[in-house]
PDB file of C-alpha atoms and ligand atoms in Angstrom:
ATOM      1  CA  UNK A 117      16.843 -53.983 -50.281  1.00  0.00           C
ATOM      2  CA  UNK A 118      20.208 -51.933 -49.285  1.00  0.00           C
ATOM      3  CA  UNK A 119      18.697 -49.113 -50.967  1.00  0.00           C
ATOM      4  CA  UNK A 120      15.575 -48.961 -49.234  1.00  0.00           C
ATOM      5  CA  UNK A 121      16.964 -49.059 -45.751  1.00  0.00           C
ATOM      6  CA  UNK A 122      19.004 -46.461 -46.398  1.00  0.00           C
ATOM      7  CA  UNK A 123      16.355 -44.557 -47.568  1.00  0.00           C
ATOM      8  CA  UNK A 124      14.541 -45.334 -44.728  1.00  0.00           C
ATOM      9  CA  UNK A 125      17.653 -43.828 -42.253  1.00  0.00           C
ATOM     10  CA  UNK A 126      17.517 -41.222 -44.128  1.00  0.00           C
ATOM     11  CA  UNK A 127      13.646 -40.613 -43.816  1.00  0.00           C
ATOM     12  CA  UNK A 128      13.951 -41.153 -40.077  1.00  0.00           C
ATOM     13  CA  UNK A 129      17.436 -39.413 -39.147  1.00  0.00           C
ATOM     14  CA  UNK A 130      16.853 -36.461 -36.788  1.00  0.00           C
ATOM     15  CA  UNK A 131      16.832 -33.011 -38.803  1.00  0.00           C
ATOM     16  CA  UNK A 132      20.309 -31.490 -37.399  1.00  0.00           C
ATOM     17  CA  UNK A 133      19.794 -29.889 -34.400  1.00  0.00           C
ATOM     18  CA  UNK A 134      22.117 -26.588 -34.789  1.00  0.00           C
ATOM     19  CA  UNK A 135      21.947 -23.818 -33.038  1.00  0.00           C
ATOM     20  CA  UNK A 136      20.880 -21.456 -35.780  1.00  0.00           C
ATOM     21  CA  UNK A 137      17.506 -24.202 -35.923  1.00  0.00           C
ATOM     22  CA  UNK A 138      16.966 -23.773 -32.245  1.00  0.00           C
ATOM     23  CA  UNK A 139      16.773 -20.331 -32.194  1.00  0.00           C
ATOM     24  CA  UNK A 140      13.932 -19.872 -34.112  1.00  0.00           C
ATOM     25  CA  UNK A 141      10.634 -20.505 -32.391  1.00  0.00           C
ATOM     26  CA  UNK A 142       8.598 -22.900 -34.482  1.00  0.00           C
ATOM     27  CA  UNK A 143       5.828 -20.969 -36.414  1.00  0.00           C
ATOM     28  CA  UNK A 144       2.172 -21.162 -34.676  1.00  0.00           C
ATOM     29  CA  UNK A 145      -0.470 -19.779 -36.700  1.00  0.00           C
ATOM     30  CA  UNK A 146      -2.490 -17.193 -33.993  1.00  0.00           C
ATOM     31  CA  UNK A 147      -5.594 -19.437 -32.747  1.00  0.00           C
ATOM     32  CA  UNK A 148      -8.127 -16.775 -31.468  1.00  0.00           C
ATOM     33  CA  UNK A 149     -10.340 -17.564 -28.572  1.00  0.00           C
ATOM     34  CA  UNK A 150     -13.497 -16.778 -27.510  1.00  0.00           C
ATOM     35  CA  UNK A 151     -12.496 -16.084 -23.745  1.00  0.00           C
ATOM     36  CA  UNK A 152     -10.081 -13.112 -25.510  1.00  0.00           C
ATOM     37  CA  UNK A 153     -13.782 -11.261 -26.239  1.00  0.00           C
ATOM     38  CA  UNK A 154     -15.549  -9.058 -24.363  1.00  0.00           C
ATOM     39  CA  UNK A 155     -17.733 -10.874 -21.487  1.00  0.00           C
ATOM     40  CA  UNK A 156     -20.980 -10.202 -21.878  1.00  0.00           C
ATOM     41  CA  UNK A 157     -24.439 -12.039 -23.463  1.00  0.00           C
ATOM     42  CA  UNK A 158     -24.227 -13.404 -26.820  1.00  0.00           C
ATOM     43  CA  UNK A 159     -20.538 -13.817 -26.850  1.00  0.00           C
ATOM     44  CA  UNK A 160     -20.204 -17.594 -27.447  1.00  0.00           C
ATOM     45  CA  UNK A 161     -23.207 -17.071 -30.316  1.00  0.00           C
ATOM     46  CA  UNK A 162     -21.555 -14.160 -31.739  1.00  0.00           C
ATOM     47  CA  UNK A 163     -17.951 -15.713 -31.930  1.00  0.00           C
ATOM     48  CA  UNK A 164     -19.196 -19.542 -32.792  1.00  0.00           C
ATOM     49  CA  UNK A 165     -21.736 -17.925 -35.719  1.00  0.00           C
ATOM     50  CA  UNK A 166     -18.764 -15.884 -37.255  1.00  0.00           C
ATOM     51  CA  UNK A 167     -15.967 -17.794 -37.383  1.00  0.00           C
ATOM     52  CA  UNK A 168     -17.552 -20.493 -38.826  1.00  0.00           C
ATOM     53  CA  UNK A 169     -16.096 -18.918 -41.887  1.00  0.00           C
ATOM     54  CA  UNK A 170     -13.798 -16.808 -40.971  1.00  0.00           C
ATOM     55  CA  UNK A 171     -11.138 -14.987 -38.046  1.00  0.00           C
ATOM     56  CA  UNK A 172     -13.385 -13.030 -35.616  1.00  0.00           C
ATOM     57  CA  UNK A 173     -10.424  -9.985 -36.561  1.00  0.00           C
ATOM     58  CA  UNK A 174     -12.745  -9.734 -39.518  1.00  0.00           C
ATOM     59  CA  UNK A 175     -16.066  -8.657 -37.438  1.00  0.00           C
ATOM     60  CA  UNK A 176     -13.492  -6.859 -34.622  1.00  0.00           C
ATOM     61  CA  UNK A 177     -12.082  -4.944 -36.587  1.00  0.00           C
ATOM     62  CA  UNK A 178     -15.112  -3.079 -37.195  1.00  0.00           C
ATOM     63  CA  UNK A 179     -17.203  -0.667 -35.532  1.00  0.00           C
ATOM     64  CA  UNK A 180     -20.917  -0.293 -36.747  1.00  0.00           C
ATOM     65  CA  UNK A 181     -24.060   0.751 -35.923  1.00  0.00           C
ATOM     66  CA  UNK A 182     -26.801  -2.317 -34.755  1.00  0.00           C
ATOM     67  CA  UNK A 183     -28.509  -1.328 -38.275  1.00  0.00           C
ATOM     68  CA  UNK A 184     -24.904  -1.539 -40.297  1.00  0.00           C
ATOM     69  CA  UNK A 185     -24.369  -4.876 -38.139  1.00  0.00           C
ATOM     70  CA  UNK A 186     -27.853  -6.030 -39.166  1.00  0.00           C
ATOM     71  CA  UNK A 187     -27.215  -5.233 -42.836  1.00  0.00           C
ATOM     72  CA  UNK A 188     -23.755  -6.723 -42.640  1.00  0.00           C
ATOM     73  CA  UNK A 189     -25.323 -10.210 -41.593  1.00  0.00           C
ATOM     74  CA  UNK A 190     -28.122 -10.015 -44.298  1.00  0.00           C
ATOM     75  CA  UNK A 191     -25.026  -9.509 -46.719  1.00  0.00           C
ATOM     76  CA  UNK A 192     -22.953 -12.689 -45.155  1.00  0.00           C
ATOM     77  CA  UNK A 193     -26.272 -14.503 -45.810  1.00  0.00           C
ATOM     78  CA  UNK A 194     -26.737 -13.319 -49.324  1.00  0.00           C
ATOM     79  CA  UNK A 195     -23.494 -13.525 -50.815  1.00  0.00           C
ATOM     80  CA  UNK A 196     -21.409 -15.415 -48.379  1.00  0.00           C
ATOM     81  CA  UNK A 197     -24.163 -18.562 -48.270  1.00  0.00           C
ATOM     82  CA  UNK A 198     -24.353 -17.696 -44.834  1.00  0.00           C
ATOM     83  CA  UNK A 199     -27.132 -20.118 -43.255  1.00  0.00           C
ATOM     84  CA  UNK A 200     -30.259 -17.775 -42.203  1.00  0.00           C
ATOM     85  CA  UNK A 201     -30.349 -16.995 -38.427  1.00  0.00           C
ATOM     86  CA  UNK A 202     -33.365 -17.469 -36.575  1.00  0.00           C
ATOM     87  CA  UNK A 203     -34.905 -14.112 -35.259  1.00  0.00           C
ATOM     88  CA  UNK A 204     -34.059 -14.603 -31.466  1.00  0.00           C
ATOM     89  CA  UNK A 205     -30.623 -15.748 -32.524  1.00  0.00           C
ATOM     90  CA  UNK A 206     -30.061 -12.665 -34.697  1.00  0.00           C
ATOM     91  CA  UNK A 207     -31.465 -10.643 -31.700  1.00  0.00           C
ATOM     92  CA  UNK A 208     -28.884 -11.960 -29.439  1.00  0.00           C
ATOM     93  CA  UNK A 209     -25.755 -11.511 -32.015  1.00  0.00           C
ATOM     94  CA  UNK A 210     -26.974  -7.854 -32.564  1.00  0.00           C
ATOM     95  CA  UNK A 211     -26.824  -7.136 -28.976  1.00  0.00           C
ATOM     96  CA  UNK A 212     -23.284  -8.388 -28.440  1.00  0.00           C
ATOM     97  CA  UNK A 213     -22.189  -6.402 -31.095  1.00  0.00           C
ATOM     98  CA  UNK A 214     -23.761  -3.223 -30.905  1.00  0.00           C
ATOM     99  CA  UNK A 215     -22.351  -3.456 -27.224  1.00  0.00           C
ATOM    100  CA  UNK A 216     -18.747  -4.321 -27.978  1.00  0.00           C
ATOM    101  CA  UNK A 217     -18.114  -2.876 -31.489  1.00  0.00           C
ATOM    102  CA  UNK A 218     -19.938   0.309 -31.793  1.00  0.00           C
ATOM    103  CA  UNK A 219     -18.920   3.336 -34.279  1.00  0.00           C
ATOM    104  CA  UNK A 220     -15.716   3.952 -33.550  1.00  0.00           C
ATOM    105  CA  UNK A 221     -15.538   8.097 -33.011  1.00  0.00           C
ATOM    106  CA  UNK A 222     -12.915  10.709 -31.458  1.00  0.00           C
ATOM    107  CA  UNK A 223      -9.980  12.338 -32.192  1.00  0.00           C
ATOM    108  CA  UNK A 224      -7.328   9.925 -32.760  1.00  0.00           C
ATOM    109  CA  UNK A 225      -9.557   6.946 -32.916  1.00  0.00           C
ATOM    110  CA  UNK A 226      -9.991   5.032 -36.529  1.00  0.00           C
ATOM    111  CA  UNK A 227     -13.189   5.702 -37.949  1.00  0.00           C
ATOM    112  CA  UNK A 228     -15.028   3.453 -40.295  1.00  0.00           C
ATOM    113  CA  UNK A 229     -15.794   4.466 -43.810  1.00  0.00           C
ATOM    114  CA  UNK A 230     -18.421   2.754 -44.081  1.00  0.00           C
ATOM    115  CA  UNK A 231     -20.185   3.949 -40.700  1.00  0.00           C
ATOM    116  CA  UNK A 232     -19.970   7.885 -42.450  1.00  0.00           C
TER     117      UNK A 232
HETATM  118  C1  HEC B 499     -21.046 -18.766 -44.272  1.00  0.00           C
HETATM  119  C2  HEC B 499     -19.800 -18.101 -44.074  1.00  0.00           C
HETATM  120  C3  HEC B 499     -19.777 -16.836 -43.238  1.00  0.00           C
HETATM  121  C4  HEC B 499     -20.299 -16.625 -41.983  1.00  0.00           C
HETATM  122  C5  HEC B 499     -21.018 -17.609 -41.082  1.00  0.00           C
HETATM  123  C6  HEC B 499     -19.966 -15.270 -41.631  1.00  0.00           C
HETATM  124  N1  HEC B 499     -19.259 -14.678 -42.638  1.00  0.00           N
HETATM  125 FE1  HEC B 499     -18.531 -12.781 -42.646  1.00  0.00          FE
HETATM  126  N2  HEC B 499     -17.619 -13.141 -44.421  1.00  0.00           N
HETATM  127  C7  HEC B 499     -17.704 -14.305 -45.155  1.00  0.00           C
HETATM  128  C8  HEC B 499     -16.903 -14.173 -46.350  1.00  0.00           C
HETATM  129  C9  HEC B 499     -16.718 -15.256 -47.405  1.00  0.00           C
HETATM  130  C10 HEC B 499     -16.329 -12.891 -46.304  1.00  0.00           C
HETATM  131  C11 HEC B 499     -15.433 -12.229 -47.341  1.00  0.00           C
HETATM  132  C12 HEC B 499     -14.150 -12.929 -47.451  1.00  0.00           C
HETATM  133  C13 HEC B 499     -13.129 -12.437 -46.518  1.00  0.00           C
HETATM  134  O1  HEC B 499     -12.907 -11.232 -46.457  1.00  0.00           O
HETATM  135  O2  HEC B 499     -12.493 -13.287 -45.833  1.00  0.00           O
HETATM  136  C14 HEC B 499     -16.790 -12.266 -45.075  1.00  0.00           C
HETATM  137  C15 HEC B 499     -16.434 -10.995 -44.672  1.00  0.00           C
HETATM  138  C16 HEC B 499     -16.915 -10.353 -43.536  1.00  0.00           C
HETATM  139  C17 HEC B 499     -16.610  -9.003 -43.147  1.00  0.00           C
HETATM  140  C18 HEC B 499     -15.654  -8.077 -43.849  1.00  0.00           C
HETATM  141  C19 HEC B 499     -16.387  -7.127 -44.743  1.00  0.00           C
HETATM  142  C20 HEC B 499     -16.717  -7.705 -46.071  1.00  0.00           C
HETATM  143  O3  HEC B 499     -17.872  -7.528 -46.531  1.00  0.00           O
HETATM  144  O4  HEC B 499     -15.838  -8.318 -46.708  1.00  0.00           O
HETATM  145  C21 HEC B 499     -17.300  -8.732 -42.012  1.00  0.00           C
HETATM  146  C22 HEC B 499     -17.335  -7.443 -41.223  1.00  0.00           C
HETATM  147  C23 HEC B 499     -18.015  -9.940 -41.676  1.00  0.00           C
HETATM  148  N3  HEC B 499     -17.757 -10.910 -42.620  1.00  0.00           N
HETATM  149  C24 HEC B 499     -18.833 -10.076 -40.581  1.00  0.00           C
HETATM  150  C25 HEC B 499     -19.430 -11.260 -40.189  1.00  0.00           C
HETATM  151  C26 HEC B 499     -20.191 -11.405 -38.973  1.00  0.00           C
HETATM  152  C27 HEC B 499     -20.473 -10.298 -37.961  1.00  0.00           C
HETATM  153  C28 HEC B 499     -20.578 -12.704 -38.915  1.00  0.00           C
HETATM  154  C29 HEC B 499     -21.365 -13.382 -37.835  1.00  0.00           C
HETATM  155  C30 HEC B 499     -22.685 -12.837 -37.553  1.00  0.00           C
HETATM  156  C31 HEC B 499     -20.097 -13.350 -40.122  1.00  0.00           C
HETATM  157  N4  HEC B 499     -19.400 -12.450 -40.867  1.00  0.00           N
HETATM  158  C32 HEC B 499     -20.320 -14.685 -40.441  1.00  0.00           C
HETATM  159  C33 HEC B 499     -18.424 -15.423 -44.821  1.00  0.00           C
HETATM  160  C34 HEC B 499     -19.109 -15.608 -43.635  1.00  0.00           C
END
């Protein structure tokens, strides 16, 4: 019995609070928001859709075409068990990100390989 309330002060002692501990921030994983997106229709599908599965830094990272955008949905669908959108839905997605995340082009500016 001894042993197990000690073990139990143990578990429940404070971790030492010196100063070395305080000045570190506590780690917080980046949680992305949709209000950090361009304003505009089919934001709230667009972001809701994508990161289902994964960080919207995946799709804004890129800058495509409406066709390359189209194709790159058709591949989340076939090879990332994407469920199929309905046509009006698609419609809406496309907009949003033909709008926001066109070709990136311009001196200085990073251009997509895959957009050549
Ligand atoms: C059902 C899950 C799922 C959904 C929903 C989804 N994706 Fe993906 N996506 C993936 C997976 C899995 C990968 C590859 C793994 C990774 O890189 O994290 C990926 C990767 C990507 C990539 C990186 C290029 C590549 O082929 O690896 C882009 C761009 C992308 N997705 C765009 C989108 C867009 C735009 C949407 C919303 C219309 C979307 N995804 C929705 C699963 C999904």
């Amino acid at each position: 019995m001894r042993a197990l309330a000690l073990a139990a002060l143990i578990l429940v002692a404070p971790p030492a609070q010196g100063a070395f501990a305080q000045a570190q921030p506590a780690f917080e994983a980046k949680q992305e928001d949709v209000e950090t997106l361009p304003d505009g229709p089919g934001r709230d599908e667009t972001f809701y859709g994508c990161t289902a599965c994964h960080n919207f830094s995946l799709v804004s990272a890129q800058g495509m075409t409406r066709r390359q955008w189209e194709d790159t949905i058709h591949l989340m669908v076939e090879r990332h068990n994407m469920p199929e959108l309905a046509e009006a839905e698609q419609k809406v997605m496309l907009d949003y990100l033909e709008k926001h995340y066109p070709p990136r082009t311009g001196r200085g500016g990073w251009r997509n390989p895959f957009a050549q």
